[in-house]
PDB file of C-alpha atoms in Angstrom:
ATOM      1  CA  UNK B1491       0.507   0.468  -0.187  1.00 47.00           C
ATOM      2  CA  UNK B1492       0.469   3.599  -1.267  1.00 56.00           C
ATOM      3  CA  UNK B1493       3.150   5.946   1.809  1.00 64.00           C
ATOM      4  CA  UNK B1494       0.661   7.148   3.862  1.00 80.00           C
ATOM      5  CA  UNK B1495      -2.856   4.856   3.139  1.00 89.00           C
ATOM      6  CA  UNK B1496      -5.015   3.279   5.035  1.00 91.00           C
ATOM      7  CA  UNK B1497      -8.237   1.078   3.992  1.00 92.00           C
ATOM      8  CA  UNK B1498     -10.837   2.813   4.697  1.00 91.00           C
ATOM      9  CA  UNK B1499     -12.092   0.103   7.867  1.00 91.00           C
ATOM     10  CA  UNK B1500      -7.608   0.875   8.986  1.00 92.00           C
ATOM     11  CA  UNK B1501      -8.877   4.705   8.661  1.00 92.00           C
ATOM     12  CA  UNK B1502     -12.355   4.599  11.216  1.00 91.00           C
ATOM     13  CA  UNK B1503     -10.137   2.141  13.432  1.00 91.00           C
ATOM     14  CA  UNK B1504      -8.091   6.250  13.900  1.00 89.00           C
ATOM     15  CA  UNK B1505     -10.360   7.435  16.712  1.00 82.00           C
ATOM     16  CA  UNK B1506      -8.057  10.343  17.735  1.00 88.00           C
ATOM     17  CA  UNK B1507      -7.496  10.880  13.781  1.00 92.00           C
ATOM     18  CA  UNK B1508      -9.618  13.381  12.333  1.00 94.00           C
ATOM     19  CA  UNK B1509     -11.443  13.325   9.962  1.00 95.00           C
ATOM     20  CA  UNK B1510     -12.323  15.177   5.509  1.00 96.00           C
ATOM     21  CA  UNK B1511     -14.252  13.600   3.284  1.00 97.00           C
ATOM     22  CA  UNK B1512     -13.325  15.532   0.100  1.00 98.00           C
ATOM     23  CA  UNK B1513     -15.378  14.656  -3.679  1.00 98.00           C
ATOM     24  CA  UNK B1514     -14.192  15.161  -7.039  1.00 98.00           C
ATOM     25  CA  UNK B1515     -18.112  15.716  -9.505  1.00 98.00           C
ATOM     26  CA  UNK B1516     -17.619  15.238 -13.089  1.00 98.00           C
ATOM     27  CA  UNK B1517     -19.454  15.201 -16.080  1.00 98.00           C
ATOM     28  CA  UNK B1518     -19.763  14.594 -19.321  1.00 98.00           C
ATOM     29  CA  UNK B1519     -20.489  17.338 -21.999  1.00 97.00           C
ATOM     30  CA  UNK B1520     -20.485  17.818 -25.730  1.00 96.00           C
ATOM     31  CA  UNK B1521     -19.761  21.748 -25.212  1.00 95.00           C
ATOM     32  CA  UNK B1522     -17.267  23.294 -26.812  1.00 93.00           C
ATOM     33  CA  UNK B1523     -15.100  26.212 -26.192  1.00 92.00           C
ATOM     34  CA  UNK B1524     -15.137  29.293 -28.457  1.00 90.00           C
ATOM     35  CA  UNK B1525     -17.532  26.544 -30.891  1.00 90.00           C
ATOM     36  CA  UNK B1526     -13.583  23.991 -31.866  1.00 91.00           C
ATOM     37  CA  UNK B1527     -12.251  22.243 -29.161  1.00 91.00           C
ATOM     38  CA  UNK B1528     -13.481  20.398 -27.311  1.00 93.00           C
ATOM     39  CA  UNK B1529     -14.968  20.342 -23.455  1.00 94.00           C
ATOM     40  CA  UNK B1530     -14.649  16.788 -22.854  1.00 95.00           C
ATOM     41  CA  UNK B1531     -15.693  16.905 -19.498  1.00 97.00           C
ATOM     42  CA  UNK B1532     -16.474  19.559 -16.875  1.00 98.00           C
ATOM     43  CA  UNK B1533     -14.144  18.490 -13.097  1.00 98.00           C
ATOM     44  CA  UNK B1534     -15.060  20.322 -10.213  1.00 98.00           C
ATOM     45  CA  UNK B1535     -12.194  22.181  -7.776  1.00 98.00           C
ATOM     46  CA  UNK B1536     -13.283  25.552  -5.581  1.00 97.00           C
ATOM     47  CA  UNK B1537     -10.793  28.265  -4.747  1.00 96.00           C
ATOM     48  CA  UNK B1538     -10.484  28.173  -0.757  1.00 95.00           C
ATOM     49  CA  UNK B1539      -9.816  30.602   1.790  1.00 95.00           C
ATOM     50  CA  UNK B1540      -6.654  30.488   1.547  1.00 94.00           C
ATOM     51  CA  UNK B1541      -6.007  30.898  -2.487  1.00 94.00           C
ATOM     52  CA  UNK B1542      -5.518  27.602  -2.461  1.00 96.00           C
ATOM     53  CA  UNK B1543      -7.146  24.531  -5.129  1.00 97.00           C
ATOM     54  CA  UNK B1544      -8.990  21.737  -3.653  1.00 97.00           C
ATOM     55  CA  UNK B1545     -11.835  19.442  -3.782  1.00 98.00           C
ATOM     56  CA  UNK B1546     -15.817  20.703  -1.788  1.00 97.00           C
ATOM     57  CA  UNK B1547     -15.805  19.010   1.804  1.00 97.00           C
ATOM     58  CA  UNK B1548     -13.854  19.606   5.118  1.00 95.00           C
ATOM     59  CA  UNK B1549     -13.746  17.725   8.225  1.00 95.00           C
ATOM     60  CA  UNK B1550     -16.700  15.273  10.056  1.00 95.00           C
ATOM     61  CA  UNK B1551     -17.006  12.876  12.847  1.00 93.00           C
ATOM     62  CA  UNK B1552     -16.794   9.632  12.584  1.00 93.00           C
ATOM     63  CA  UNK B1553     -18.204   9.602  15.821  1.00 91.00           C
ATOM     64  CA  UNK B1554     -21.646  11.268  14.589  1.00 94.00           C
ATOM     65  CA  UNK B1555     -21.733  10.331  11.418  1.00 95.00           C
ATOM     66  CA  UNK B1556     -21.161   8.148   8.507  1.00 95.00           C
ATOM     67  CA  UNK B1557     -18.538   9.665   6.610  1.00 96.00           C
ATOM     68  CA  UNK B1558     -20.649   9.646   4.029  1.00 97.00           C
ATOM     69  CA  UNK B1559     -23.139  11.624   6.262  1.00 97.00           C
ATOM     70  CA  UNK B1560     -20.500  13.740   6.954  1.00 97.00           C
ATOM     71  CA  UNK B1561     -19.545  14.705   3.059  1.00 97.00           C
ATOM     72  CA  UNK B1562     -23.316  15.456   2.253  1.00 97.00           C
ATOM     73  CA  UNK B1563     -23.620  17.736   5.251  1.00 96.00           C
ATOM     74  CA  UNK B1564     -20.043  19.674   3.973  1.00 96.00           C
ATOM     75  CA  UNK B1565     -21.235  19.730   0.172  1.00 97.00           C
ATOM     76  CA  UNK B1566     -24.566  20.949   1.535  1.00 96.00           C
ATOM     77  CA  UNK B1567     -22.746  23.771   2.680  1.00 95.00           C
ATOM     78  CA  UNK B1568     -19.909  24.666   0.460  1.00 96.00           C
ATOM     79  CA  UNK B1569     -22.889  24.248  -2.269  1.00 96.00           C
ATOM     80  CA  UNK B1570     -25.687  25.239  -1.355  1.00 95.00           C
ATOM     81  CA  UNK B1571     -27.629  21.893  -2.494  1.00 94.00           C
ATOM     82  CA  UNK B1572     -27.483  18.245  -2.060  1.00 91.00           C
ATOM     83  CA  UNK B1573     -25.560  15.996  -4.206  1.00 95.00           C
ATOM     84  CA  UNK B1574     -25.354  12.763  -1.649  1.00 95.00           C
ATOM     85  CA  UNK B1575     -22.181  11.113  -1.933  1.00 97.00           C
ATOM     86  CA  UNK B1576     -22.552   6.941  -0.886  1.00 96.00           C
ATOM     87  CA  UNK B1577     -20.266   4.101  -0.097  1.00 96.00           C
ATOM     88  CA  UNK B1578     -19.935   3.207  -3.516  1.00 97.00           C
ATOM     89  CA  UNK B1579     -17.402   6.635  -5.316  1.00 97.00           C
ATOM     90  CA  UNK B1580     -15.102   5.880  -2.253  1.00 97.00           C
ATOM     91  CA  UNK B1581     -11.809   5.672  -3.576  1.00 97.00           C
ATOM     92  CA  UNK B1582      -8.904   5.615  -0.155  1.00 96.00           C
ATOM     93  CA  UNK B1583      -8.049   6.892   2.297  1.00 96.00           C
ATOM     94  CA  UNK B1584      -3.962   8.306   3.861  1.00 94.00           C
ATOM     95  CA  UNK B1585      -2.783  10.845   5.773  1.00 93.00           C
ATOM     96  CA  UNK B1586      -2.957  14.410   4.701  1.00 90.00           C
ATOM     97  CA  UNK B1587       1.505  15.251   4.070  1.00 83.00           C
ATOM     98  CA  UNK B1588       1.337  17.405   6.680  1.00 67.00           C
ATOM     99  CA  UNK B1589       0.273  15.560   9.018  1.00 48.00           C
ATOM    100  CA  UNK B1590       2.283  11.809   9.350  1.00 46.00           C
ATOM    101  CA  UNK B1591       1.137   9.761  11.751  1.00 49.00           C
ATOM    102  CA  UNK B1592       3.958   9.856  14.112  1.00 48.00           C
ATOM    103  CA  UNK B1593       3.140   9.810  18.284  1.00 46.00           C
ATOM    104  CA  UNK B1594       5.613  12.786  18.672  1.00 46.00           C
ATOM    105  CA  UNK B1595       3.263  14.763  16.753  1.00 48.00           C
ATOM    106  CA  UNK B1596       1.779  17.660  19.231  1.00 51.00           C
ATOM    107  CA  UNK B1597      -1.056  17.335  17.078  1.00 73.00           C
ATOM    108  CA  UNK B1598      -3.841  14.640  16.132  1.00 84.00           C
ATOM    109  CA  UNK B1599      -3.074  13.104  12.966  1.00 91.00           C
ATOM    110  CA  UNK B1600      -5.274  14.162   9.958  1.00 93.00           C
ATOM    111  CA  UNK B1601      -7.382  11.847   7.757  1.00 94.00           C
ATOM    112  CA  UNK B1602      -8.380  12.690   3.608  1.00 96.00           C
ATOM    113  CA  UNK B1603     -10.588  10.467   2.402  1.00 97.00           C
ATOM    114  CA  UNK B1604     -11.680  11.235  -1.184  1.00 98.00           C
ATOM    115  CA  UNK B1605     -14.119  10.067  -3.362  1.00 98.00           C
ATOM    116  CA  UNK B1606     -15.560  10.710  -7.046  1.00 98.00           C
ATOM    117  CA  UNK B1607     -19.219  10.921  -8.921  1.00 98.00           C
ATOM    118  CA  UNK B1608     -20.045  10.969 -11.752  1.00 98.00           C
ATOM    119  CA  UNK B1609     -23.469  13.663 -12.294  1.00 97.00           C
ATOM    120  CA  UNK B1610     -25.313  15.049 -15.665  1.00 97.00           C
ATOM    121  CA  UNK B1611     -23.950  17.687 -16.776  1.00 97.00           C
ATOM    122  CA  UNK B1612     -27.247  20.217 -15.625  1.00 97.00           C
ATOM    123  CA  UNK B1613     -26.284  19.198 -12.088  1.00 97.00           C
ATOM    124  CA  UNK B1614     -23.135  20.577 -13.040  1.00 97.00           C
ATOM    125  CA  UNK B1615     -24.874  24.429 -13.931  1.00 97.00           C
ATOM    126  CA  UNK B1616     -26.837  24.111 -11.261  1.00 97.00           C
ATOM    127  CA  UNK B1617     -24.039  23.119  -8.234  1.00 97.00           C
ATOM    128  CA  UNK B1618     -22.340  26.155 -10.258  1.00 96.00           C
ATOM    129  CA  UNK B1619     -25.359  28.144 -10.124  1.00 96.00           C
ATOM    130  CA  UNK B1620     -26.146  27.668  -6.508  1.00 96.00           C
ATOM    131  CA  UNK B1621     -22.892  28.361  -4.583  1.00 95.00           C
ATOM    132  CA  UNK B1622     -22.482  31.519  -5.768  1.00 93.00           C
ATOM    133  CA  UNK B1623     -25.239  32.480  -4.871  1.00 93.00           C
ATOM    134  CA  UNK B1624     -27.245  30.461  -1.851  1.00 92.00           C
ATOM    135  CA  UNK B1625     -24.382  28.089  -0.296  1.00 93.00           C
ATOM    136  CA  UNK B1626     -23.653  29.361   3.736  1.00 93.00           C
ATOM    137  CA  UNK B1627     -19.929  29.119   2.834  1.00 93.00           C
ATOM    138  CA  UNK B1628     -19.530  31.389  -0.962  1.00 93.00           C
ATOM    139  CA  UNK B1629     -16.978  33.703  -0.097  1.00 92.00           C
ATOM    140  CA  UNK B1630     -16.665  32.795   3.798  1.00 93.00           C
ATOM    141  CA  UNK B1631     -14.545  29.304   3.348  1.00 92.00           C
ATOM    142  CA  UNK B1632     -15.160  29.184  -0.446  1.00 94.00           C
ATOM    143  CA  UNK B1633     -13.870  31.671  -2.550  1.00 93.00           C
ATOM    144  CA  UNK B1634     -15.715  30.458  -6.068  1.00 94.00           C
ATOM    145  CA  UNK B1635     -16.052  26.322  -7.465  1.00 96.00           C
ATOM    146  CA  UNK B1636     -14.195  26.883 -10.861  1.00 97.00           C
ATOM    147  CA  UNK B1637     -14.019  24.438 -14.139  1.00 97.00           C
ATOM    148  CA  UNK B1638     -10.199  21.919 -15.165  1.00 97.00           C
ATOM    149  CA  UNK B1639      -9.645  22.755 -18.089  1.00 96.00           C
ATOM    150  CA  UNK B1640      -8.468  19.439 -19.639  1.00 95.00           C
ATOM    151  CA  UNK B1641      -7.799  20.587 -22.816  1.00 93.00           C
ATOM    152  CA  UNK B1642      -4.834  21.860 -24.049  1.00 87.00           C
ATOM    153  CA  UNK B1643      -5.095  25.922 -27.046  1.00 83.00           C
ATOM    154  CA  UNK B1644      -2.154  26.247 -29.392  1.00 78.00           C
ATOM    155  CA  UNK B1645      -0.214  28.749 -27.345  1.00 77.00           C
ATOM    156  CA  UNK B1646      -0.210  25.702 -24.535  1.00 75.00           C
ATOM    157  CA  UNK B1647      -2.532  27.496 -22.127  1.00 86.00           C
ATOM    158  CA  UNK B1648      -5.857  25.063 -20.426  1.00 92.00           C
ATOM    159  CA  UNK B1649      -4.480  21.920 -18.180  1.00 95.00           C
ATOM    160  CA  UNK B1650      -0.649  22.531 -18.104  1.00 93.00           C
ATOM    161  CA  UNK B1651      -1.481  26.793 -16.229  1.00 94.00           C
ATOM    162  CA  UNK B1652      -4.275  24.977 -14.241  1.00 95.00           C
ATOM    163  CA  UNK B1653      -1.337  22.121 -12.921  1.00 95.00           C
ATOM    164  CA  UNK B1654       0.465  25.369 -12.473  1.00 94.00           C
ATOM    165  CA  UNK B1655      -1.674  26.750  -9.407  1.00 94.00           C
ATOM    166  CA  UNK B1656      -1.145  26.015  -5.581  1.00 94.00           C
ATOM    167  CA  UNK B1657      -3.169  22.588  -4.604  1.00 96.00           C
ATOM    168  CA  UNK B1658      -4.393  22.519  -1.694  1.00 94.00           C
ATOM    169  CA  UNK B1659      -2.471  19.894   0.816  1.00 90.00           C
ATOM    170  CA  UNK B1660      -2.216  16.120  -2.271  1.00 92.00           C
ATOM    171  CA  UNK B1661      -5.666  17.713  -4.208  1.00 95.00           C
ATOM    172  CA  UNK B1662      -2.981  17.596  -7.488  1.00 95.00           C
ATOM    173  CA  UNK B1663      -2.512  14.615  -7.201  1.00 94.00           C
ATOM    174  CA  UNK B1664      -5.677  13.530  -6.206  1.00 96.00           C
ATOM    175  CA  UNK B1665      -6.751  14.974  -9.420  1.00 97.00           C
ATOM    176  CA  UNK B1666      -4.095  13.668 -12.046  1.00 96.00           C
ATOM    177  CA  UNK B1667      -5.100   9.893  -9.913  1.00 96.00           C
ATOM    178  CA  UNK B1668      -8.783  10.037 -11.518  1.00 97.00           C
ATOM    179  CA  UNK B1669      -8.051  11.609 -14.227  1.00 97.00           C
ATOM    180  CA  UNK B1670      -6.036   9.146 -15.369  1.00 97.00           C
ATOM    181  CA  UNK B1671      -8.391   5.681 -13.458  1.00 96.00           C
ATOM    182  CA  UNK B1672     -11.411   7.541 -15.531  1.00 97.00           C
ATOM    183  CA  UNK B1673      -9.525   7.887 -18.895  1.00 96.00           C
ATOM    184  CA  UNK B1674     -10.225  11.653 -18.917  1.00 97.00           C
ATOM    185  CA  UNK B1675      -7.220  12.337 -20.282  1.00 95.00           C
ATOM    186  CA  UNK B1676      -4.374   9.691 -21.688  1.00 94.00           C
ATOM    187  CA  UNK B1677      -1.382   9.938 -20.172  1.00 95.00           C
ATOM    188  CA  UNK B1678       0.653  11.666 -22.615  1.00 93.00           C
ATOM    189  CA  UNK B1679      -1.730  13.900 -22.402  1.00 92.00           C
ATOM    190  CA  UNK B1680      -0.626  14.142 -19.236  1.00 93.00           C
ATOM    191  CA  UNK B1681       2.861  13.825 -18.925  1.00 93.00           C
ATOM    192  CA  UNK B1682       2.838  17.318 -21.467  1.00 92.00           C
ATOM    193  CA  UNK B1683       1.017  19.361 -19.543  1.00 90.00           C
ATOM    194  CA  UNK B1684       3.105  19.282 -16.450  1.00 91.00           C
ATOM    195  CA  UNK B1685       5.716  19.394 -18.558  1.00 91.00           C
ATOM    196  CA  UNK B1686       4.487  22.508 -18.973  1.00 90.00           C
ATOM    197  CA  UNK B1687       3.495  23.035 -16.124  1.00 88.00           C
ATOM    198  CA  UNK B1688       6.672  23.383 -15.160  1.00 88.00           C
ATOM    199  CA  UNK B1689       8.515  25.336 -17.026  1.00 88.00           C
ATOM    200  CA  UNK B1690       5.256  27.920 -15.965  1.00 85.00           C
ATOM    201  CA  UNK B1691       6.734  27.003 -12.744  1.00 81.00           C
ATOM    202  CA  UNK B1692       9.923  28.173 -13.728  1.00 84.00           C
ATOM    203  CA  UNK B1693       8.853  31.561 -15.114  1.00 82.00           C
ATOM    204  CA  UNK B1694       7.196  32.556 -12.410  1.00 80.00           C
ATOM    205  CA  UNK B1695      10.316  32.296  -9.319  1.00 82.00           C
ATOM    206  CA  UNK B1696      11.609  34.150 -11.312  1.00 83.00           C
ATOM    207  CA  UNK B1697       9.176  36.358 -11.871  1.00 80.00           C
ATOM    208  CA  UNK B1698       8.818  36.514  -8.026  1.00 77.00           C
ATOM    209  CA  UNK B1699      12.454  37.005  -8.238  1.00 84.00           C
ATOM    210  CA  UNK B1700      12.635  40.077  -9.378  1.00 85.00           C
ATOM    211  CA  UNK B1701       9.193  41.243  -8.155  1.00 83.00           C
ATOM    212  CA  UNK B1702      10.451  40.878  -4.182  1.00 82.00           C
ATOM    213  CA  UNK B1703      13.941  43.254  -5.322  1.00 82.00           C
ATOM    214  CA  UNK B1704      11.808  45.772  -6.883  1.00 82.00           C
ATOM    215  CA  UNK B1705      10.559  45.989  -2.823  1.00 82.00           C
ATOM    216  CA  UNK B1706      14.281  46.006  -1.368  1.00 78.00           C
ATOM    217  CA  UNK B1707      14.469  49.304  -3.642  1.00 64.00           C
ATOM    218  CA  UNK B1708      12.887  51.995  -2.103  1.00 61.00           C
ATOM    219  CA  UNK B1709      15.152  50.265   0.916  1.00 59.00           C
ATOM    220  CA  UNK B1710      18.684  51.334  -0.709  1.00 57.00           C
ATOM    221  CA  UNK B1711      16.811  54.524  -1.608  1.00 56.00           C
ATOM    222  CA  UNK B1712      16.522  56.072   2.034  1.00 52.00           C
TER     223      UNK B1712
END
């Protein structure tokens, strides 16, 4: 089993740990970007309060509710509509990267439970509307829902640009694993997008260094 990964039963036996559930909602679509680029699939993520990209969901208490009940409750708060999640949608459980299961840790380890649920495109549209209008957490814990652009433009924008953003925890790897497992993108498409994303991050790091140097200039002039 992969490092940090647990079975569902093993995770639920960790009574001293905190638990969080998140879900990737997606649908097929016949829509085209600018009427010529097939979008193929709609995958929903969200911009969190901390500026990081992640999947909808949150903390649950297995002592008071099932994982799926807790996740469904969190989705209602963040999306504004009820999206029932079942055990059939469950994918994996693993310790959060920043919370390794060590006895010396000062805080309780966090276990992340991940789900993937396919829904209809019309449901996706309803979720997007409700998330921006009736969701209790909109503008607070959640700054907005976003679609993952699974296409690439002639200028190599799209999927690679999206992957170059900052993600919370293991959300990026959850996205990549799910796209491959569900055959939503090909391994070749994914490799090209990730390589392009690496180049973008290198360029962004250089631009940040230049911006930082600019903030030092006023002090040098004093």
